Every structure is written in C-alpha cells, then in structure tokens.
mmCIF file of C-alpha atoms in Angstrom:
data_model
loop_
_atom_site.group_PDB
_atom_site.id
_atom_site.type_symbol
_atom_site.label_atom_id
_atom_site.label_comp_id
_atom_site.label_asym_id
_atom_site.label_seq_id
_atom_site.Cartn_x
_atom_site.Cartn_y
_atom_site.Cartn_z
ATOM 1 C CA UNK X 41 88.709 130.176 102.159
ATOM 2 C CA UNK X 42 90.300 133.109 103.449
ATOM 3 C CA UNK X 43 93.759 133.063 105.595
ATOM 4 C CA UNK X 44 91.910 131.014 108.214
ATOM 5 C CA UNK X 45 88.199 129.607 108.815
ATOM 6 C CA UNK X 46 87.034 129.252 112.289
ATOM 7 C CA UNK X 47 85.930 125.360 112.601
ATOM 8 C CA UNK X 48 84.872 126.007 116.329
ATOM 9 C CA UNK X 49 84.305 128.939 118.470
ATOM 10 C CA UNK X 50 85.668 129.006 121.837
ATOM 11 C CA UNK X 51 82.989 129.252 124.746
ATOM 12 C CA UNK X 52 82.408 128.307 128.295
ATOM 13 C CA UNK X 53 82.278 124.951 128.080
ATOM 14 C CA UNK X 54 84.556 124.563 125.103
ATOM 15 C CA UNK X 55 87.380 126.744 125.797
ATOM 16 C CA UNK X 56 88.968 125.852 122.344
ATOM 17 C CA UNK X 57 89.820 127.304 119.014
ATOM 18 C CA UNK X 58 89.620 124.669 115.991
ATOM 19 C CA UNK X 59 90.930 126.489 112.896
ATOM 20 C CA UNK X 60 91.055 125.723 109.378
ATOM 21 C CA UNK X 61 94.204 127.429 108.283
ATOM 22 C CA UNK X 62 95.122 128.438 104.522
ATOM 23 C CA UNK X 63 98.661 126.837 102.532
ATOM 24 C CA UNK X 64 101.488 130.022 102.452
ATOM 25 C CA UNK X 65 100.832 131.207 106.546
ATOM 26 C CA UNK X 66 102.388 130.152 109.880
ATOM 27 C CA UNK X 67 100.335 128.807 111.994
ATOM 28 C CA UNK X 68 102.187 130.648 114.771
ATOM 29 C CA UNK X 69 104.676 134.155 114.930
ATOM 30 C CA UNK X 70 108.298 134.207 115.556
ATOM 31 C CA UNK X 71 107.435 137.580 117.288
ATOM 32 C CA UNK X 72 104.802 139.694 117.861
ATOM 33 C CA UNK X 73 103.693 141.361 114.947
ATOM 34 C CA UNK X 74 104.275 138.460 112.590
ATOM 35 C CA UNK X 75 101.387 137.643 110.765
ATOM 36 C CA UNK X 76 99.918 134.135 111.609
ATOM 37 C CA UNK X 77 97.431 131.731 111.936
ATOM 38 C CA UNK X 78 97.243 132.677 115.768
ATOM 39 C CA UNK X 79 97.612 136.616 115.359
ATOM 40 C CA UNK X 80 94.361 136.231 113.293
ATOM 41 C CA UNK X 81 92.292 134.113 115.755
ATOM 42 C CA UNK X 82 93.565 136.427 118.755
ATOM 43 C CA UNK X 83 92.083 139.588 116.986
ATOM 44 C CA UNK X 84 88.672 137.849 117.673
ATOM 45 C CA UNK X 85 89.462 135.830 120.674
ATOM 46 C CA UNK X 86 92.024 138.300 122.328
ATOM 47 C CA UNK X 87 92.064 135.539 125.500
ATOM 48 C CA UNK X 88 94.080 132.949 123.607
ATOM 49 C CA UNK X 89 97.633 135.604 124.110
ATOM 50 C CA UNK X 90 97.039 135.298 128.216
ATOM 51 C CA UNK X 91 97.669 131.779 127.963
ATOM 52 C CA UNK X 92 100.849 130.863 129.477
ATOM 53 C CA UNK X 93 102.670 128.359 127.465
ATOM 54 C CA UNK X 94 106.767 127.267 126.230
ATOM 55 C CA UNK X 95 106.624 130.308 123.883
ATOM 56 C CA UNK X 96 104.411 133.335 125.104
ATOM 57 C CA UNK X 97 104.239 135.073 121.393
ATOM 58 C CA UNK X 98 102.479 131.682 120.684
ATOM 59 C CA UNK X 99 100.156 132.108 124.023
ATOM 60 C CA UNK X 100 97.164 129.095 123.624
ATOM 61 C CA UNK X 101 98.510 127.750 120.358
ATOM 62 C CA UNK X 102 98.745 123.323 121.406
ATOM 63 C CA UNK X 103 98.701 121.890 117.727
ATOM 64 C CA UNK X 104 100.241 123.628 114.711
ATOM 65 C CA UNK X 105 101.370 122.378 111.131
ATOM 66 C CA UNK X 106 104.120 123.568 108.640
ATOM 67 C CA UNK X 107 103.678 127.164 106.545
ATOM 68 C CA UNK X 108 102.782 125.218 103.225
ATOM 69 C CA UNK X 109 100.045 122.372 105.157
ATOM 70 C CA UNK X 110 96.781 123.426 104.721
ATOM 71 C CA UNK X 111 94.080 122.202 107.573
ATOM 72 C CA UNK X 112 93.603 121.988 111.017
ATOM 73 C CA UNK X 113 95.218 123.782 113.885
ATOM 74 C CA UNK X 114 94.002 123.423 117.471
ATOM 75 C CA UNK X 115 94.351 126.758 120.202
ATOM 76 C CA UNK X 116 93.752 126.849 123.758
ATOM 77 C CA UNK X 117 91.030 129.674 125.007
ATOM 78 C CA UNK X 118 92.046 128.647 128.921
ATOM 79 C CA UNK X 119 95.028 127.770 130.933
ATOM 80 C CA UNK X 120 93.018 124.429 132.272
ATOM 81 C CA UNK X 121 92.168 123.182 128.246
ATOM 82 C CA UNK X 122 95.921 123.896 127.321
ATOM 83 C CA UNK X 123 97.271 122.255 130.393
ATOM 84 C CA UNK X 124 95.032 119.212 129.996
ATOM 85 C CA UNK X 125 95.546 119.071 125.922
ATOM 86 C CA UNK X 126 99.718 118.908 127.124
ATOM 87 C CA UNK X 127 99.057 116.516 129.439
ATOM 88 C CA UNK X 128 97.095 114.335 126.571
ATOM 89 C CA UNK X 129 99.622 114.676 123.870
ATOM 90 C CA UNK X 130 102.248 113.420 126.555
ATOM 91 C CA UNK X 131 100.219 110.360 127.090
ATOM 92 C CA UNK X 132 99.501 110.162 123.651
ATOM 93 C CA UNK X 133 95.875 110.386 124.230
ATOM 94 C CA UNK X 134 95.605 113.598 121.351
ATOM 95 C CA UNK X 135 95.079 112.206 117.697
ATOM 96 C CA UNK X 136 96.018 113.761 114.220
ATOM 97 C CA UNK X 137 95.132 112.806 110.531
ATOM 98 C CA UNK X 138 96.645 114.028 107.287
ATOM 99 C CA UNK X 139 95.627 113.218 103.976
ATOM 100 C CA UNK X 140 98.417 113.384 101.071
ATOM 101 C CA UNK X 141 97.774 112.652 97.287
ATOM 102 C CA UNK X 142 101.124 111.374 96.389
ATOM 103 C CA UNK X 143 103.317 109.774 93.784
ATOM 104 C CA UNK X 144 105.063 106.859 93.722
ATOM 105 C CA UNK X 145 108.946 106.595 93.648
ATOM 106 C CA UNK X 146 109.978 103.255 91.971
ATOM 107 C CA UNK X 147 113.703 103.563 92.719
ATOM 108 C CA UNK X 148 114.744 103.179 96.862
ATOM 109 C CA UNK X 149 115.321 106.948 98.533
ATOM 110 C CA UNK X 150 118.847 108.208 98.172
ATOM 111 C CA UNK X 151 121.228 106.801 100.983
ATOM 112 C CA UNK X 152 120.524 110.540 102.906
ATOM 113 C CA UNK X 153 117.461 108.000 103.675
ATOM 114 C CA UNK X 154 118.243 105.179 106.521
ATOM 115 C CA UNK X 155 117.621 101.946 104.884
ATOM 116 C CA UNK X 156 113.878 100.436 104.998
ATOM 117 C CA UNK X 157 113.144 97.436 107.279
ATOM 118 C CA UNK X 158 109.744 97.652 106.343
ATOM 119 C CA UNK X 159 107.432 97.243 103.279
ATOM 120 C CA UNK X 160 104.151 98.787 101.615
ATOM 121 C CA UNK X 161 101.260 96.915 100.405
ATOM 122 C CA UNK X 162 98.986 99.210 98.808
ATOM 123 C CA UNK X 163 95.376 98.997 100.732
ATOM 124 C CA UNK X 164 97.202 97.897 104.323
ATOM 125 C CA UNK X 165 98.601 100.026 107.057
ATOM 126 C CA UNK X 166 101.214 100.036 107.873
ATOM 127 C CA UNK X 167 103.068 101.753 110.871
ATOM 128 C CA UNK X 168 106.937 103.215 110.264
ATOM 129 C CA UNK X 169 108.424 104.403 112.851
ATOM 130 C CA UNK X 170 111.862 106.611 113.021
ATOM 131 C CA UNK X 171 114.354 108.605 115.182
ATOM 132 C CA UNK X 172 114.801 112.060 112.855
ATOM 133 C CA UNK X 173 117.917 114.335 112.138
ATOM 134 C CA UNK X 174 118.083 117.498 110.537
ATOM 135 C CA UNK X 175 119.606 117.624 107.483
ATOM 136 C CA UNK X 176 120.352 120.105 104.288
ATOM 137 C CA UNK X 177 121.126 123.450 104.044
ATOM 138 C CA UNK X 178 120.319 125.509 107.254
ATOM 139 C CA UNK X 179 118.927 122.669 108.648
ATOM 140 C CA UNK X 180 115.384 122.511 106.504
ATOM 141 C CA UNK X 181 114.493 119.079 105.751
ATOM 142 C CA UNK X 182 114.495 116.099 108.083
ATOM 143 C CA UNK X 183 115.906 112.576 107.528
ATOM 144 C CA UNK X 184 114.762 109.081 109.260
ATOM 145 C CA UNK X 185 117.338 107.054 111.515
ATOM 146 C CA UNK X 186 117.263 103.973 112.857
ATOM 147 C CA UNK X 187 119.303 101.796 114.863
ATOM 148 C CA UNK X 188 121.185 100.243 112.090
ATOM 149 C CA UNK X 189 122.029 104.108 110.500
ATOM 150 C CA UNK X 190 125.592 105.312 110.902
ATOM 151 C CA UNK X 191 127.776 107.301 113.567
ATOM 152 C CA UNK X 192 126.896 110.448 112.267
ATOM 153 C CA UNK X 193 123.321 110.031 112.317
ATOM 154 C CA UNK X 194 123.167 108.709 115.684
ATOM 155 C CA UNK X 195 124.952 111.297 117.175
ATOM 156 C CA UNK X 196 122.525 113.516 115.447
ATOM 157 C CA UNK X 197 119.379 112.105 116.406
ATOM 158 C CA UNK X 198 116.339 113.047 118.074
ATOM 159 C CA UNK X 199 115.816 111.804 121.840
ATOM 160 C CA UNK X 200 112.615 110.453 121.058
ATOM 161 C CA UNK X 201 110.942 107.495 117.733
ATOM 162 C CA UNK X 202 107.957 109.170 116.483
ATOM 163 C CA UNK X 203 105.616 106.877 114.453
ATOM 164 C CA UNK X 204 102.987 107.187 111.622
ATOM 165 C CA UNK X 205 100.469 105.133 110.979
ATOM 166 C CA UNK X 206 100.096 105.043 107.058
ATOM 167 C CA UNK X 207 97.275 103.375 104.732
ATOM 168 C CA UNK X 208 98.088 103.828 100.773
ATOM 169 C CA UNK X 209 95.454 103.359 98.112
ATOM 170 C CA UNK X 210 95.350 103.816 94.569
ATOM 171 C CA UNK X 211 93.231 107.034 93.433
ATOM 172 C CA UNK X 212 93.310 107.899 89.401
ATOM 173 C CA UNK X 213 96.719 108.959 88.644
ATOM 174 C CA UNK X 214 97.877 109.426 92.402
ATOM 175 C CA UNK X 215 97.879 107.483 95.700
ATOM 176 C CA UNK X 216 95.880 108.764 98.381
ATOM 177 C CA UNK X 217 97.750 108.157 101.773
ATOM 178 C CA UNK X 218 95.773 108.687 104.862
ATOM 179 C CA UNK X 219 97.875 109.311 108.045
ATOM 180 C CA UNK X 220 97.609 109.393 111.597
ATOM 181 C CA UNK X 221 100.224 110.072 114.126
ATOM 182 C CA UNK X 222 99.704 111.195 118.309
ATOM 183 C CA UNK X 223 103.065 112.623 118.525
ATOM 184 C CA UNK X 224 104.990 114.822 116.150
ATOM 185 C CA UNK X 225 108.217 115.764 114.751
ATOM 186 C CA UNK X 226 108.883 118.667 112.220
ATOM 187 C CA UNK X 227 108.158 117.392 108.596
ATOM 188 C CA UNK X 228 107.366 113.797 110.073
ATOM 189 C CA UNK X 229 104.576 112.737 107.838
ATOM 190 C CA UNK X 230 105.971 114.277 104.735
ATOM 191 C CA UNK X 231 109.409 112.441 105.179
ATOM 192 C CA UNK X 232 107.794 109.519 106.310
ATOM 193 C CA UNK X 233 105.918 109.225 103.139
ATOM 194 C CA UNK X 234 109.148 110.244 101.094
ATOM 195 C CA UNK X 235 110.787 107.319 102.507
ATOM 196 C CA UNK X 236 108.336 105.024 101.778
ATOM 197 C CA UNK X 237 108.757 105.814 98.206
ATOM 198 C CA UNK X 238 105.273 107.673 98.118
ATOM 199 C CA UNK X 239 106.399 111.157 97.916
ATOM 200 C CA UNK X 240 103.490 114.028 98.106
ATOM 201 C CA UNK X 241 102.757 115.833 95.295
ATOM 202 C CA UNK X 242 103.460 119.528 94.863
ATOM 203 C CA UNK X 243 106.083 119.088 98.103
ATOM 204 C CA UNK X 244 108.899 121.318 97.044
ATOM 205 C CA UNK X 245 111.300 119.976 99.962
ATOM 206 C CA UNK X 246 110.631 116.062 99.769
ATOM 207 C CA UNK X 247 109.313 115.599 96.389
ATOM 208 C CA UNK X 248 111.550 118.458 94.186
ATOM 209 C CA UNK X 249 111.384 116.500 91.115
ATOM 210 C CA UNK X 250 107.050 116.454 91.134
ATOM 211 C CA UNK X 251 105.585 119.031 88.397
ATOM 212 C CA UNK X 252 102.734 119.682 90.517
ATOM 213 C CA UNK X 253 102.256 123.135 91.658
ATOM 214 C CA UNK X 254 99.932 122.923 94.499
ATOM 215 C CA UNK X 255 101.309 120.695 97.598
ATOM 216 C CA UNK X 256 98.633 118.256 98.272
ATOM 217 C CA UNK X 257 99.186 117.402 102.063
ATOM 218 C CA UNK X 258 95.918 118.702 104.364
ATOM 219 C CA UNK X 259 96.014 118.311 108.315
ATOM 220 C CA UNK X 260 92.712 117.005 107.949
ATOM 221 C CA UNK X 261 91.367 115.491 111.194
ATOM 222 C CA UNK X 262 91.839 116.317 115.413
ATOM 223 C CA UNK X 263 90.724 113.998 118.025
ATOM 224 C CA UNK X 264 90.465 114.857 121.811
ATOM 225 C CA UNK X 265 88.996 114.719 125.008
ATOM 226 C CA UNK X 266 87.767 117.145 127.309
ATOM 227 C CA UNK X 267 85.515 116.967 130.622
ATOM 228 C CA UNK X 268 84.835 113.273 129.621
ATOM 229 C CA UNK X 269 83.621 113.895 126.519
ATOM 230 C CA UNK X 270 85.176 112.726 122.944
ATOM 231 C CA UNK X 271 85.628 115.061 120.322
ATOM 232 C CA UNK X 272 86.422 114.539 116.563
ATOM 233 C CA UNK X 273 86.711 117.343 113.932
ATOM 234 C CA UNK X 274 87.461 116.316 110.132
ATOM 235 C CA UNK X 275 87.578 117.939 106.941
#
C-alpha cells in the first residue's frame, strides 16, 4: 500500500471519504503544507478543504488515528455528512474497531497506572473504562484515572470517562485483542490495553521494553449511518 488507499470514493449520495492510511503519516496537518493523510485525499477530492470544521487546515477530516496506527480514517466530502457524522459521535451512534497483536505483562503496570478494579479473562469482553491525564515528557503518553487515583491526577483529568470494549484471545505467540470504542481519547486503546497488562507489540510509547519492530495496532473497522442507511467498512 502506498501512503494511503482510497476504501470509498466520495459521490452524490455518499459524500464520504473512507481511507486506508499507511503507519509513519498524520492523518491530518498542523498547517497547510504538511504532508498528511488529508493533504493526499484533497489533491483528488479538492471539496473536502471547503468543509468548515474546529480546525480549517483539517477541513472534512471527522475520524483520525495516531501517526504510527495503520487503518481507517473517515473524511467528510459535504458540510451536511460532517455535521451529521458530529452529531453521531456526540450521541455515540459512530462505531470504531482496532485490532492489536499484543503481549502479555505478568507483573501489575507501574503505579504511573491507576490501580485496576477490573479483571481479564482471556476469550470474554470485557469493558474498562477511564478518565485520562497526560503524562511524560512534553506531555506524550496518556495515563488512566479513576475515582480512587490521587490529588494530582484528579486535578489533571479529562472532563469526560471514555470506555473500550476489549475481547483478548490467544493467537500463536501473541494475543489478539479486538477493540471497539464510540468515543475517543488520544492513545485510548493503546493505554487501555497497557493497563490491562496486554501491551501491543512494536508500541514504542506503551510497550518500550517489546523487541518487535513493527507496531501491530490497525484501526480496522468504521460503522455509521447516513440517510437511514447502515454502513460498515472493515479490513
């Protein structure tokens, strides 16, 4: 695959970009002229930059995923598809899957990590759910809280819990973890899975100590509605 694939076209009816984006690029530019996910898809569908949205260098762009995530990213071709797509996510009515190939941590996350009130049975899902704070130098990882976590972290919290819905099964010499989640935090699913001692292979941030070199994590499933009809794209 090249930087990015296009999944689906935008048209008429279907005023939507669905993009399969390559591991090592944004999905969206910090200004224009940045190369990114979005820059590419607007040289072919110059209509997505009109679109008037929190960030206008990011124009249509409704779902993105971090600079090393591989998968799907999901870009408005109309003002009515983005508004509607908000207006979902809000209501928390827009579904996403990942898919992580991960290790497993015998020994409890260091006390940076809020301590678990939940456990994992291989085969079951599970559901964790989390306030987040930033955490590390300039800010580039994220860390769970929860009601019983310090001062500090309190004070530092997000406004909102975010949630993932998590299902662990053994696969040769990893663990497969399929996730799903309807609204996101930076790094959510990748902490999430560090905390529940199944840290993702290849992730340089959570996982520092794994020898693989390619991060296995793929954003590999959208589910929507528009005009009354159900969509679902996978990978």
């Amino acid at each position: 695959m090249n930087q990015i694939e296009i999944i689906h076209a935008a048209n008429e009816e279907e005023p939507f970009l669905i993009i399969n984006k390559a591991s090592g690029i944004p999905s969206a530019p910090l200004k224009e002229g940045d190369l990114s996910a979005f820059s590419l898809a607007a040289d072919l569908y110059p209509q997505i930059k009109n679109i008037k949205s929190k960030k206008s260098v990011e124009g249509g762009l409704i779902h993105r995923i971090d600079n090393d995530t591989k998968g799907l990213i999901l870009i408005a071709a109309s003002q009515s598809f983005y508004d509607h797509l908000c207006s979902e996510q809000e209501k928390g009515l827009f579904t996403k899957r990942y898919e992580a190939l991960c290790c497993k941590n015998e020994c409890e996350p260091d006390s940076s990590y809020a301590r678990r009130n939940f456990s994992v049975k291989e085969g079951e899902e599970i559901i964790v759910k989390s306030y987040f704070r930033s955490y590390g130098p300039k800010s580039c990882q994220v860390r769970p809280v929860t009601e019983d976590s310090g001062k500090y972290a309190l004070k530092k919290t997000s406004s909102a819990e975010y949630e993932t819905r998590i299902c662990i099964t053994k696969e040769g010499d990893f663990y497969r973890a399929r996730c799903f989640l309807t609204k996101g935090y930076r790094h959510q699913v990748r902490c999430h899975l560090a905390w529940c001692g199944y840290p993702i292979s290849g992730d340089r941030i959570y996982n520092p100590s794994s020898n693989q070199k390619e991060f296995l994590f793929t954003a590999d499933g959208l589910y929507f509605s528009w005009n009354g009809k159900k969509y679902s794209f996978e990978l």
